[in-house]
Amino acid sequence: MVEIVGTGSSAPEKVLTNFDLEKMVDTSDEWIRTRTGIRERRVADKDTATSDMAAQAARRALEDAGMGAEELEMIIVGTVTPDMNFPSTACLVQDKIGAKRAAVLDIGAGCSGFIYGLSLARGLIDIGEYSTVLVIGAETLTKILDWEDRNTCVLFGDGAGAAILHTGDKGRGILATYLGGDGSLGALLALPAGGSRLPASHQTVEERLHYIKMAGNEVFKSAVRAMGKSAVTVLEKAGLSNQDVDLLIPHQANLRIIQATAKRIDLPMEKVYVNLDRYGNTSAASIPIALDEARRNGLIKKGDISLLVAFGAGFTWGSVVIKW
Ligand code: ACO
């Protein structure tokens, strides 16, 4: 089995509240809270990039695991906000933490990046390729937000979370994973320019095409469907029922999506970890930040079953069941 032996997270100090946003766009604290559940989010300063927070989260995960960076054999980073197109953010993290032996890979699976990373790392450890893999979800979404677009700028925030996976004992660790996607719906949540389709130009900048574009309502409906299906499917794969789940750690995009996911598997909200009121949607970072907080707050005990469920741009979705 493959176990999680350490977690860590990091978020910028600067807090931007809904009341701050009221002064920037035509919105209100009441609208944001009732439609999303978000109260505030963290915002990286101009000198902080994704790899900085990712490296900080990684150092904390290593400390938690009681490991040195040289023990890492692979680093996987899920992100839609890499420091730059290349080198990958995983390469930058490797250098920052001194993980000289580690292979390095970024995953572009939107908000599901961390779950995709866990699944991939588990597979590589299972086949005996590696024994220790660092999986990170890290984002500086506030740098790709259009601060004049109230439809998107109120939703997202910055942060990073990390987990170290290691060959473990029988009967404990990742019990099952499930991944899915639907590329036909990609345009509903995208950053159109800056790639080979629309390279950066004066025109792309003028047309504000380097910012997140989202059809919120369509994304909402797909997220509810896919997260519900992901939760059900992975529990089936693990041979478990909703009764076995001690804690659901869902992607933190919208409280109403989280409630719908819990309802789909008939789980009371007391068993659901929610921190989006404090962070907003941090995309690939949301689940690992929540996982780290839940562990550090003593909400996960030995023998507990945790269910992680994600949905994101692509569209992508996925889920993981862990026995601690
Ligand atoms: N403040 C005030 N009014 C607003 C704001 C705002 N910040 N944003 C939109 N509105 C207005 C709209 O303009 C619209 O006005 P209109 O009716 O006059 O046109 C009205 O509010 C209602 O808009 P809806 O889109 O119908 O509101 P909805 O209830 O769907 O909530 C929201 C919008 C919060 C974006 C919701 O659709 C949602 O959460 N979608 C999913 C978003 C998401 O989770 N994305 C990320 C998932 S994947 C990933 O994490 C990368």
PDB file of C-alpha atoms in Angstrom, residues 53-309:
ATOM      1  CA  MET A  53       4.664  28.764  -1.894  1.00  0.00           C
ATOM      2  CA  ALA A  54       5.042  25.232  -3.295  1.00  0.00           C
ATOM      3  CA  ALA A  55       8.573  24.972  -1.875  1.00  0.00           C
ATOM      4  CA  GLN A  56       7.412  26.263   1.509  1.00  0.00           C
ATOM      5  CA  ALA A  57       4.585  23.707   1.629  1.00  0.00           C
ATOM      6  CA  ALA A  58       7.074  20.996   0.577  1.00  0.00           C
ATOM      7  CA  ARG A  59       9.525  21.909   3.366  1.00  0.00           C
ATOM      8  CA  ARG A  60       6.699  21.692   5.909  1.00  0.00           C
ATOM      9  CA  ALA A  61       5.610  18.293   4.539  1.00  0.00           C
ATOM     10  CA  LEU A  62       9.198  17.017   4.742  1.00  0.00           C
ATOM     11  CA  GLU A  63       9.466  18.225   8.334  1.00  0.00           C
ATOM     12  CA  ASP A  64       6.151  16.549   9.155  1.00  0.00           C
ATOM     13  CA  ALA A  65       7.385  13.285   7.621  1.00  0.00           C
ATOM     14  CA  GLY A  66      10.781  13.576   9.324  1.00  0.00           C
ATOM     15  CA  MET A  67      12.504  13.287   5.938  1.00  0.00           C
ATOM     16  CA  GLY A  68      15.218  15.140   4.062  1.00  0.00           C
ATOM     17  CA  ALA A  69      14.718  16.506   0.550  1.00  0.00           C
ATOM     18  CA  GLU A  70      17.390  14.163  -0.796  1.00  0.00           C
ATOM     19  CA  GLU A  71      15.085  11.232  -0.020  1.00  0.00           C
ATOM     20  CA  LEU A  72      12.537  12.382  -2.610  1.00  0.00           C
ATOM     21  CA  GLU A  73      12.598  10.390  -5.851  1.00  0.00           C
ATOM     22  CA  MET A  74       9.959  12.362  -7.696  1.00  0.00           C
ATOM     23  CA  ILE A  75       8.191  15.724  -7.414  1.00  0.00           C
ATOM     24  CA  ILE A  76       4.788  16.219  -9.050  1.00  0.00           C
ATOM     25  CA  VAL A  77       3.206  19.688  -9.082  1.00  0.00           C
ATOM     26  CA  GLY A  78      -0.422  20.291 -10.046  1.00  0.00           C
ATOM     27  CA  THR A  79      -0.850  23.908 -11.115  1.00  0.00           C
ATOM     28  CA  VAL A  80      -2.533  26.155 -13.697  1.00  0.00           C
ATOM     29  CA  THR A  81      -0.355  29.087 -12.628  1.00  0.00           C
ATOM     30  CA  PRO A  82       3.234  27.899 -13.177  1.00  0.00           C
ATOM     31  CA  ASP A  83       5.976  30.488 -12.617  1.00  0.00           C
ATOM     32  CA  MET A  84       6.492  30.395 -16.397  1.00  0.00           C
ATOM     33  CA  ASN A  85       5.721  28.087 -19.348  1.00  0.00           C
ATOM     34  CA  PHE A  86       9.000  26.258 -18.840  1.00  0.00           C
ATOM     35  CA  PRO A  87      10.948  25.072 -16.956  1.00  0.00           C
ATOM     36  CA  SER A  88       8.197  23.343 -15.028  1.00  0.00           C
ATOM     37  CA  THR A  89       7.310  24.461 -11.515  1.00  0.00           C
ATOM     38  CA  ALA A  90       8.371  21.020 -10.265  1.00  0.00           C
ATOM     39  CA  CYS A  91      11.917  21.760 -11.539  1.00  0.00           C
ATOM     40  CA  LEU A  92      11.931  25.094  -9.713  1.00  0.00           C
ATOM     41  CA  VAL A  93      10.727  23.450  -6.494  1.00  0.00           C
ATOM     42  CA  GLN A  94      13.353  20.707  -6.818  1.00  0.00           C
ATOM     43  CA  ASP A  95      16.063  23.360  -6.939  1.00  0.00           C
ATOM     44  CA  LYS A  96      14.578  25.448  -4.105  1.00  0.00           C
ATOM     45  CA  ILE A  97      14.354  22.550  -1.649  1.00  0.00           C
ATOM     46  CA  GLY A  98      17.520  20.757  -2.823  1.00  0.00           C
ATOM     47  CA  ALA A  99      15.852  17.501  -3.893  1.00  0.00           C
ATOM     48  CA  LYS A 100      18.700  16.609  -6.222  1.00  0.00           C
ATOM     49  CA  ARG A 101      17.663  12.988  -6.820  1.00  0.00           C
ATOM     50  CA  ALA A 102      14.061  13.721  -7.742  1.00  0.00           C
ATOM     51  CA  ALA A 103      12.450  13.350 -11.169  1.00  0.00           C
ATOM     52  CA  VAL A 104      10.211  16.338 -11.887  1.00  0.00           C
ATOM     53  CA  LEU A 105       6.802  16.744 -13.507  1.00  0.00           C
ATOM     54  CA  ASP A 106       3.977  19.309 -13.692  1.00  0.00           C
ATOM     55  CA  ILE A 107       0.374  18.246 -14.170  1.00  0.00           C
ATOM     56  CA  GLY A 108      -2.114  20.494 -15.974  1.00  0.00           C
ATOM     57  CA  ALA A 109      -5.399  19.139 -14.662  1.00  0.00           C
ATOM     58  CA  GLY A 110      -6.887  22.356 -13.292  1.00  0.00           C
ATOM     59  CA  CYS A 111      -8.323  22.107  -9.818  1.00  0.00           C
ATOM     60  CA  SER A 112      -8.005  18.308  -9.973  1.00  0.00           C
ATOM     61  CA  GLY A 113      -4.210  18.521 -10.303  1.00  0.00           C
ATOM     62  CA  PHE A 114      -3.440  17.336  -6.783  1.00  0.00           C
ATOM     63  CA  ILE A 115      -5.809  14.351  -7.068  1.00  0.00           C
ATOM     64  CA  TYR A 116      -4.303  13.436 -10.467  1.00  0.00           C
ATOM     65  CA  GLY A 117      -0.869  13.713  -8.840  1.00  0.00           C
ATOM     66  CA  LEU A 118      -1.825  11.447  -5.935  1.00  0.00           C
ATOM     67  CA  SER A 119      -3.182   8.843  -8.330  1.00  0.00           C
ATOM     68  CA  LEU A 120      -0.087   8.941 -10.541  1.00  0.00           C
ATOM     69  CA  ALA A 121       2.324   8.827  -7.603  1.00  0.00           C
ATOM     70  CA  ARG A 122       0.468   5.922  -6.049  1.00  0.00           C
ATOM     71  CA  GLY A 123       0.711   3.988  -9.334  1.00  0.00           C
ATOM     72  CA  LEU A 124       4.444   4.644  -9.671  1.00  0.00           C
ATOM     73  CA  ILE A 125       5.087   3.526  -6.109  1.00  0.00           C
ATOM     74  CA  ASP A 126       2.814   0.493  -6.518  1.00  0.00           C
ATOM     75  CA  ILE A 127       4.773  -0.802  -9.527  1.00  0.00           C
ATOM     76  CA  GLY A 128       8.024  -0.377  -7.600  1.00  0.00           C
ATOM     77  CA  GLU A 129       9.429   2.493  -9.682  1.00  0.00           C
ATOM     78  CA  TYR A 130       9.807   4.805  -6.675  1.00  0.00           C
ATOM     79  CA  SER A 131       9.276   4.589  -2.943  1.00  0.00           C
ATOM     80  CA  THR A 132       8.990   8.300  -2.017  1.00  0.00           C
ATOM     81  CA  VAL A 133       7.117  10.903  -4.066  1.00  0.00           C
ATOM     82  CA  LEU A 134       6.213  14.503  -3.208  1.00  0.00           C
ATOM     83  CA  VAL A 135       2.869  15.690  -4.613  1.00  0.00           C
ATOM     84  CA  ILE A 136       2.058  19.404  -4.525  1.00  0.00           C
ATOM     85  CA  GLY A 137      -0.909  21.540  -5.525  1.00  0.00           C
ATOM     86  CA  ALA A 138       0.067  25.216  -5.776  1.00  0.00           C
ATOM     87  CA  GLU A 139      -1.474  28.332  -7.313  1.00  0.00           C
ATOM     88  CA  THR A 140      -1.186  32.098  -7.579  1.00  0.00           C
ATOM     89  CA  LEU A 141      -4.562  32.540  -9.245  1.00  0.00           C
ATOM     90  CA  THR A 142      -4.822  36.182  -8.215  1.00  0.00           C
ATOM     91  CA  LYS A 143      -2.170  36.912 -10.855  1.00  0.00           C
ATOM     92  CA  ILE A 144      -4.412  35.644 -13.675  1.00  0.00           C
ATOM     93  CA  LEU A 145      -7.627  37.260 -12.428  1.00  0.00           C
ATOM     94  CA  ASP A 146      -9.312  40.125 -14.221  1.00  0.00           C
ATOM     95  CA  TRP A 147      -9.856  42.473 -11.279  1.00  0.00           C
ATOM     96  CA  GLU A 148     -12.521  44.260 -13.333  1.00  0.00           C
ATOM     97  CA  ASP A 149     -14.602  41.075 -13.820  1.00  0.00           C
ATOM     98  CA  ARG A 150     -16.845  40.526 -10.801  1.00  0.00           C
ATOM     99  CA  ASN A 151     -17.897  37.115 -12.192  1.00  0.00           C
ATOM    100  CA  THR A 152     -14.452  35.670 -11.468  1.00  0.00           C
ATOM    101  CA  CYS A 153     -12.318  37.961  -9.309  1.00  0.00           C
ATOM    102  CA  VAL A 154     -14.339  37.301  -6.137  1.00  0.00           C
ATOM    103  CA  LEU A 155     -13.902  33.519  -6.327  1.00  0.00           C
ATOM    104  CA  PHE A 156     -10.210  32.698  -6.274  1.00  0.00           C
ATOM    105  CA  GLY A 157      -7.188  32.901  -3.960  1.00  0.00           C
ATOM    106  CA  ASP A 158      -3.549  31.806  -3.596  1.00  0.00           C
ATOM    107  CA  GLY A 159      -1.812  29.029  -1.666  1.00  0.00           C
ATOM    108  CA  ALA A 160      -0.043  25.680  -1.794  1.00  0.00           C
ATOM    109  CA  GLY A 161      -0.325  22.280  -0.171  1.00  0.00           C
ATOM    110  CA  ALA A 162       1.906  19.214  -0.289  1.00  0.00           C
ATOM    111  CA  ALA A 163       1.864  15.550   0.644  1.00  0.00           C
ATOM    112  CA  ILE A 164       4.624  12.947   0.751  1.00  0.00           C
ATOM    113  CA  LEU A 165       3.706   9.472  -0.429  1.00  0.00           C
ATOM    114  CA  HIS A 166       5.752   6.492   0.659  1.00  0.00           C
ATOM    115  CA  THR A 167       5.620   2.711   0.425  1.00  0.00           C
ATOM    116  CA  GLY A 168       3.624   1.662   3.454  1.00  0.00           C
ATOM    117  CA  ASP A 169       2.119  -1.185   5.400  1.00  0.00           C
ATOM    118  CA  LYS A 170      -0.634  -3.475   4.196  1.00  0.00           C
ATOM    119  CA  GLY A 171      -4.154  -2.344   5.076  1.00  0.00           C
ATOM    120  CA  ARG A 172      -3.322   1.353   5.418  1.00  0.00           C
ATOM    121  CA  GLY A 173      -2.902   4.077   2.796  1.00  0.00           C
ATOM    122  CA  ILE A 174      -4.560   4.906  -0.514  1.00  0.00           C
ATOM    123  CA  LEU A 175      -7.354   2.356  -0.994  1.00  0.00           C
ATOM    124  CA  ALA A 176      -8.672   3.537  -4.367  1.00  0.00           C
ATOM    125  CA  THR A 177      -8.449   6.346  -6.897  1.00  0.00           C
ATOM    126  CA  TYR A 178     -10.695   7.429  -9.745  1.00  0.00           C
ATOM    127  CA  LEU A 179      -9.974   9.980 -12.494  1.00  0.00           C
ATOM    128  CA  GLY A 180     -12.050  11.374 -15.334  1.00  0.00           C
ATOM    129  CA  GLY A 181     -12.356  14.236 -17.800  1.00  0.00           C
ATOM    130  CA  ASP A 182     -14.355  15.835 -20.607  1.00  0.00           C
ATOM    131  CA  GLY A 183     -12.271  17.938 -22.988  1.00  0.00           C
ATOM    132  CA  SER A 184     -15.337  18.946 -25.017  1.00  0.00           C
ATOM    133  CA  LEU A 185     -16.308  21.396 -22.236  1.00  0.00           C
ATOM    134  CA  GLY A 186     -12.876  22.987 -21.861  1.00  0.00           C
ATOM    135  CA  ALA A 187     -13.869  26.408 -23.190  1.00  0.00           C
ATOM    136  CA  LEU A 188     -16.257  26.949 -20.258  1.00  0.00           C
ATOM    137  CA  LEU A 189     -13.311  27.576 -17.945  1.00  0.00           C
ATOM    138  CA  ALA A 190     -10.103  28.649 -19.622  1.00  0.00           C
ATOM    139  CA  LEU A 191      -7.248  31.104 -19.921  1.00  0.00           C
ATOM    140  CA  PRO A 192      -7.351  31.678 -23.683  1.00  0.00           C
ATOM    141  CA  ALA A 193      -4.049  33.379 -24.560  1.00  0.00           C
ATOM    142  CA  GLY A 194      -0.352  32.929 -23.895  1.00  0.00           C
ATOM    143  CA  GLY A 195      -0.037  29.469 -25.451  1.00  0.00           C
ATOM    144  CA  SER A 196       0.630  28.313 -29.029  1.00  0.00           C
ATOM    145  CA  ARG A 197      -2.988  28.964 -30.096  1.00  0.00           C
ATOM    146  CA  LEU A 198      -2.916  32.645 -29.161  1.00  0.00           C
ATOM    147  CA  PRO A 199       0.639  33.726 -28.365  1.00  0.00           C
ATOM    148  CA  ALA A 200       0.952  36.882 -26.275  1.00  0.00           C
ATOM    149  CA  SER A 201       0.547  40.025 -28.375  1.00  0.00           C
ATOM    150  CA  HIS A 202      -0.612  43.600 -27.869  1.00  0.00           C
ATOM    151  CA  GLN A 203      -4.015  42.452 -29.109  1.00  0.00           C
ATOM    152  CA  THR A 204      -4.349  39.565 -26.628  1.00  0.00           C
ATOM    153  CA  VAL A 205      -3.435  41.919 -23.807  1.00  0.00           C
ATOM    154  CA  GLU A 206      -5.883  44.592 -24.991  1.00  0.00           C
ATOM    155  CA  GLU A 207      -8.624  41.968 -25.239  1.00  0.00           C
ATOM    156  CA  ARG A 208      -7.841  40.784 -21.695  1.00  0.00           C
ATOM    157  CA  LEU A 209      -7.276  37.217 -22.916  1.00  0.00           C
ATOM    158  CA  HIS A 210      -4.583  36.450 -20.343  1.00  0.00           C
ATOM    159  CA  TYR A 211      -7.178  36.252 -17.585  1.00  0.00           C
ATOM    160  CA  ILE A 212      -9.487  33.439 -16.409  1.00  0.00           C
ATOM    161  CA  LYS A 213     -12.715  33.245 -18.414  1.00  0.00           C
ATOM    162  CA  MET A 214     -15.514  31.234 -16.858  1.00  0.00           C
ATOM    163  CA  ALA A 215     -19.153  30.426 -17.599  1.00  0.00           C
ATOM    164  CA  GLY A 216     -19.905  30.114 -13.869  1.00  0.00           C
ATOM    165  CA  ASN A 217     -23.336  28.602 -14.097  1.00  0.00           C
ATOM    166  CA  GLU A 218     -22.328  25.857 -16.574  1.00  0.00           C
ATOM    167  CA  VAL A 219     -19.230  25.055 -14.545  1.00  0.00           C
ATOM    168  CA  PHE A 220     -21.381  24.857 -11.435  1.00  0.00           C
ATOM    169  CA  LYS A 221     -23.736  22.267 -12.952  1.00  0.00           C
ATOM    170  CA  SER A 222     -20.905  20.107 -14.308  1.00  0.00           C
ATOM    171  CA  ALA A 223     -19.030  20.314 -10.984  1.00  0.00           C
ATOM    172  CA  VAL A 224     -22.049  19.086  -9.022  1.00  0.00           C
ATOM    173  CA  ARG A 225     -22.565  16.148 -11.407  1.00  0.00           C
ATOM    174  CA  ALA A 226     -18.911  15.131 -11.680  1.00  0.00           C
ATOM    175  CA  MET A 227     -18.046  15.467  -7.991  1.00  0.00           C
ATOM    176  CA  GLY A 228     -21.089  13.410  -6.996  1.00  0.00           C
ATOM    177  CA  LYS A 229     -20.188  10.710  -9.505  1.00  0.00           C
ATOM    178  CA  SER A 230     -16.529  10.739  -8.430  1.00  0.00           C
ATOM    179  CA  ALA A 231     -17.452  10.298  -4.766  1.00  0.00           C
ATOM    180  CA  VAL A 232     -19.772   7.383  -5.487  1.00  0.00           C
ATOM    181  CA  THR A 233     -17.403   5.649  -7.934  1.00  0.00           C
ATOM    182  CA  VAL A 234     -14.285   5.720  -5.765  1.00  0.00           C
ATOM    183  CA  LEU A 235     -16.181   4.420  -2.728  1.00  0.00           C
ATOM    184  CA  GLU A 236     -17.429   1.527  -4.882  1.00  0.00           C
ATOM    185  CA  LYS A 237     -13.878   0.857  -6.093  1.00  0.00           C
ATOM    186  CA  ALA A 238     -12.677   0.772  -2.479  1.00  0.00           C
ATOM    187  CA  GLY A 239     -15.534  -1.549  -1.492  1.00  0.00           C
ATOM    188  CA  LEU A 240     -16.792   1.005   1.040  1.00  0.00           C
ATOM    189  CA  SER A 241     -20.080   2.783   1.743  1.00  0.00           C
ATOM    190  CA  ASN A 242     -20.824   6.331   2.863  1.00  0.00           C
ATOM    191  CA  GLN A 243     -21.095   4.985   6.427  1.00  0.00           C
ATOM    192  CA  ASP A 244     -17.361   4.248   6.355  1.00  0.00           C
ATOM    193  CA  VAL A 245     -16.357   7.842   5.524  1.00  0.00           C
ATOM    194  CA  ASP A 246     -15.047   9.817   8.523  1.00  0.00           C
ATOM    195  CA  LEU A 247     -14.107  12.972   6.613  1.00  0.00           C
ATOM    196  CA  LEU A 248     -14.895  14.283   3.125  1.00  0.00           C
ATOM    197  CA  ILE A 249     -12.298  16.759   1.876  1.00  0.00           C
ATOM    198  CA  PRO A 250     -13.773  18.250  -1.300  1.00  0.00           C
ATOM    199  CA  HIS A 251     -12.304  20.782  -3.701  1.00  0.00           C
ATOM    200  CA  GLN A 252     -13.146  24.168  -2.178  1.00  0.00           C
ATOM    201  CA  ALA A 253     -14.812  26.065  -5.036  1.00  0.00           C
ATOM    202  CA  ASN A 254     -18.280  26.830  -3.792  1.00  0.00           C
ATOM    203  CA  LEU A 255     -20.110  25.823  -0.596  1.00  0.00           C
ATOM    204  CA  ARG A 256     -23.218  24.908  -2.594  1.00  0.00           C
ATOM    205  CA  ILE A 257     -21.187  22.476  -4.766  1.00  0.00           C
ATOM    206  CA  ILE A 258     -19.693  20.971  -1.597  1.00  0.00           C
ATOM    207  CA  GLN A 259     -23.140  20.581   0.003  1.00  0.00           C
ATOM    208  CA  ALA A 260     -24.488  18.928  -3.148  1.00  0.00           C
ATOM    209  CA  THR A 261     -21.557  16.473  -3.179  1.00  0.00           C
ATOM    210  CA  ALA A 262     -22.127  15.559   0.478  1.00  0.00           C
ATOM    211  CA  LYS A 263     -25.830  15.114  -0.212  1.00  0.00           C
ATOM    212  CA  ARG A 264     -25.127  12.836  -3.196  1.00  0.00           C
ATOM    213  CA  ILE A 265     -23.455  10.320  -0.847  1.00  0.00           C
ATOM    214  CA  ASP A 266     -25.761  11.145   2.058  1.00  0.00           C
ATOM    215  CA  LEU A 267     -23.016  12.455   4.318  1.00  0.00           C
ATOM    216  CA  PRO A 268     -23.802  15.013   7.074  1.00  0.00           C
ATOM    217  CA  MET A 269     -21.948  18.349   6.784  1.00  0.00           C
ATOM    218  CA  GLU A 270     -20.257  17.660  10.173  1.00  0.00           C
ATOM    219  CA  LYS A 271     -18.155  15.135   8.247  1.00  0.00           C
ATOM    220  CA  VAL A 272     -17.125  17.608   5.562  1.00  0.00           C
ATOM    221  CA  TYR A 273     -14.015  19.789   5.827  1.00  0.00           C
ATOM    222  CA  VAL A 274     -14.680  23.344   4.666  1.00  0.00           C
ATOM    223  CA  ASN A 275     -12.152  26.176   4.635  1.00  0.00           C
ATOM    224  CA  LEU A 276     -13.145  28.081   1.498  1.00  0.00           C
ATOM    225  CA  ASP A 277     -14.569  30.841   3.706  1.00  0.00           C
ATOM    226  CA  ARG A 278     -10.928  31.713   4.508  1.00  0.00           C
ATOM    227  CA  TYR A 279      -9.138  30.880   1.239  1.00  0.00           C
ATOM    228  CA  GLY A 280     -11.641  31.048  -1.633  1.00  0.00           C
ATOM    229  CA  ASN A 281     -10.974  28.676  -4.505  1.00  0.00           C
ATOM    230  CA  THR A 282      -7.242  27.933  -4.644  1.00  0.00           C
ATOM    231  CA  SER A 283      -7.654  25.431  -7.506  1.00  0.00           C
ATOM    232  CA  ALA A 284      -5.101  22.579  -7.300  1.00  0.00           C
ATOM    233  CA  ALA A 285      -4.001  23.807  -3.847  1.00  0.00           C
ATOM    234  CA  SER A 286      -7.412  23.607  -2.219  1.00  0.00           C
ATOM    235  CA  ILE A 287      -7.500  19.908  -1.298  1.00  0.00           C
ATOM    236  CA  PRO A 288      -3.904  19.640  -0.022  1.00  0.00           C
ATOM    237  CA  ILE A 289      -4.303  22.812   2.089  1.00  0.00           C
ATOM    238  CA  ALA A 290      -7.541  21.419   3.561  1.00  0.00           C
ATOM    239  CA  LEU A 291      -5.936  18.003   4.110  1.00  0.00           C
ATOM    240  CA  ASP A 292      -2.976  19.551   5.921  1.00  0.00           C
ATOM    241  CA  GLU A 293      -5.232  21.711   8.109  1.00  0.00           C
ATOM    242  CA  ALA A 294      -7.480  18.761   8.957  1.00  0.00           C
ATOM    243  CA  ARG A 295      -4.482  16.620   9.980  1.00  0.00           C
ATOM    244  CA  ARG A 296      -2.881  19.385  12.034  1.00  0.00           C
ATOM    245  CA  ASN A 297      -6.210  20.173  13.741  1.00  0.00           C
ATOM    246  CA  GLY A 298      -6.504  16.541  14.846  1.00  0.00           C
ATOM    247  CA  LEU A 299      -9.536  15.816  12.664  1.00  0.00           C
ATOM    248  CA  ILE A 300      -7.918  12.717  11.141  1.00  0.00           C
ATOM    249  CA  LYS A 301      -7.069   9.788  13.435  1.00  0.00           C
ATOM    250  CA  LYS A 302      -5.368   6.472  12.823  1.00  0.00           C
ATOM    251  CA  GLY A 303      -7.762   4.072  11.085  1.00  0.00           C
ATOM    252  CA  ASP A 304      -9.999   6.880   9.773  1.00  0.00           C
ATOM    253  CA  ILE A 305     -11.265   6.892   6.195  1.00  0.00           C
ATOM    254  CA  SER A 306     -10.942  10.142   4.236  1.00  0.00           C
ATOM    255  CA  LEU A 307     -12.574  10.812   0.871  1.00  0.00           C
ATOM    256  CA  LEU A 308     -10.985  13.462  -1.382  1.00  0.00           C
ATOM    257  CA  VAL A 309     -13.005  14.720  -4.368  1.00  0.00           C
TER     258      VAL A 309
END
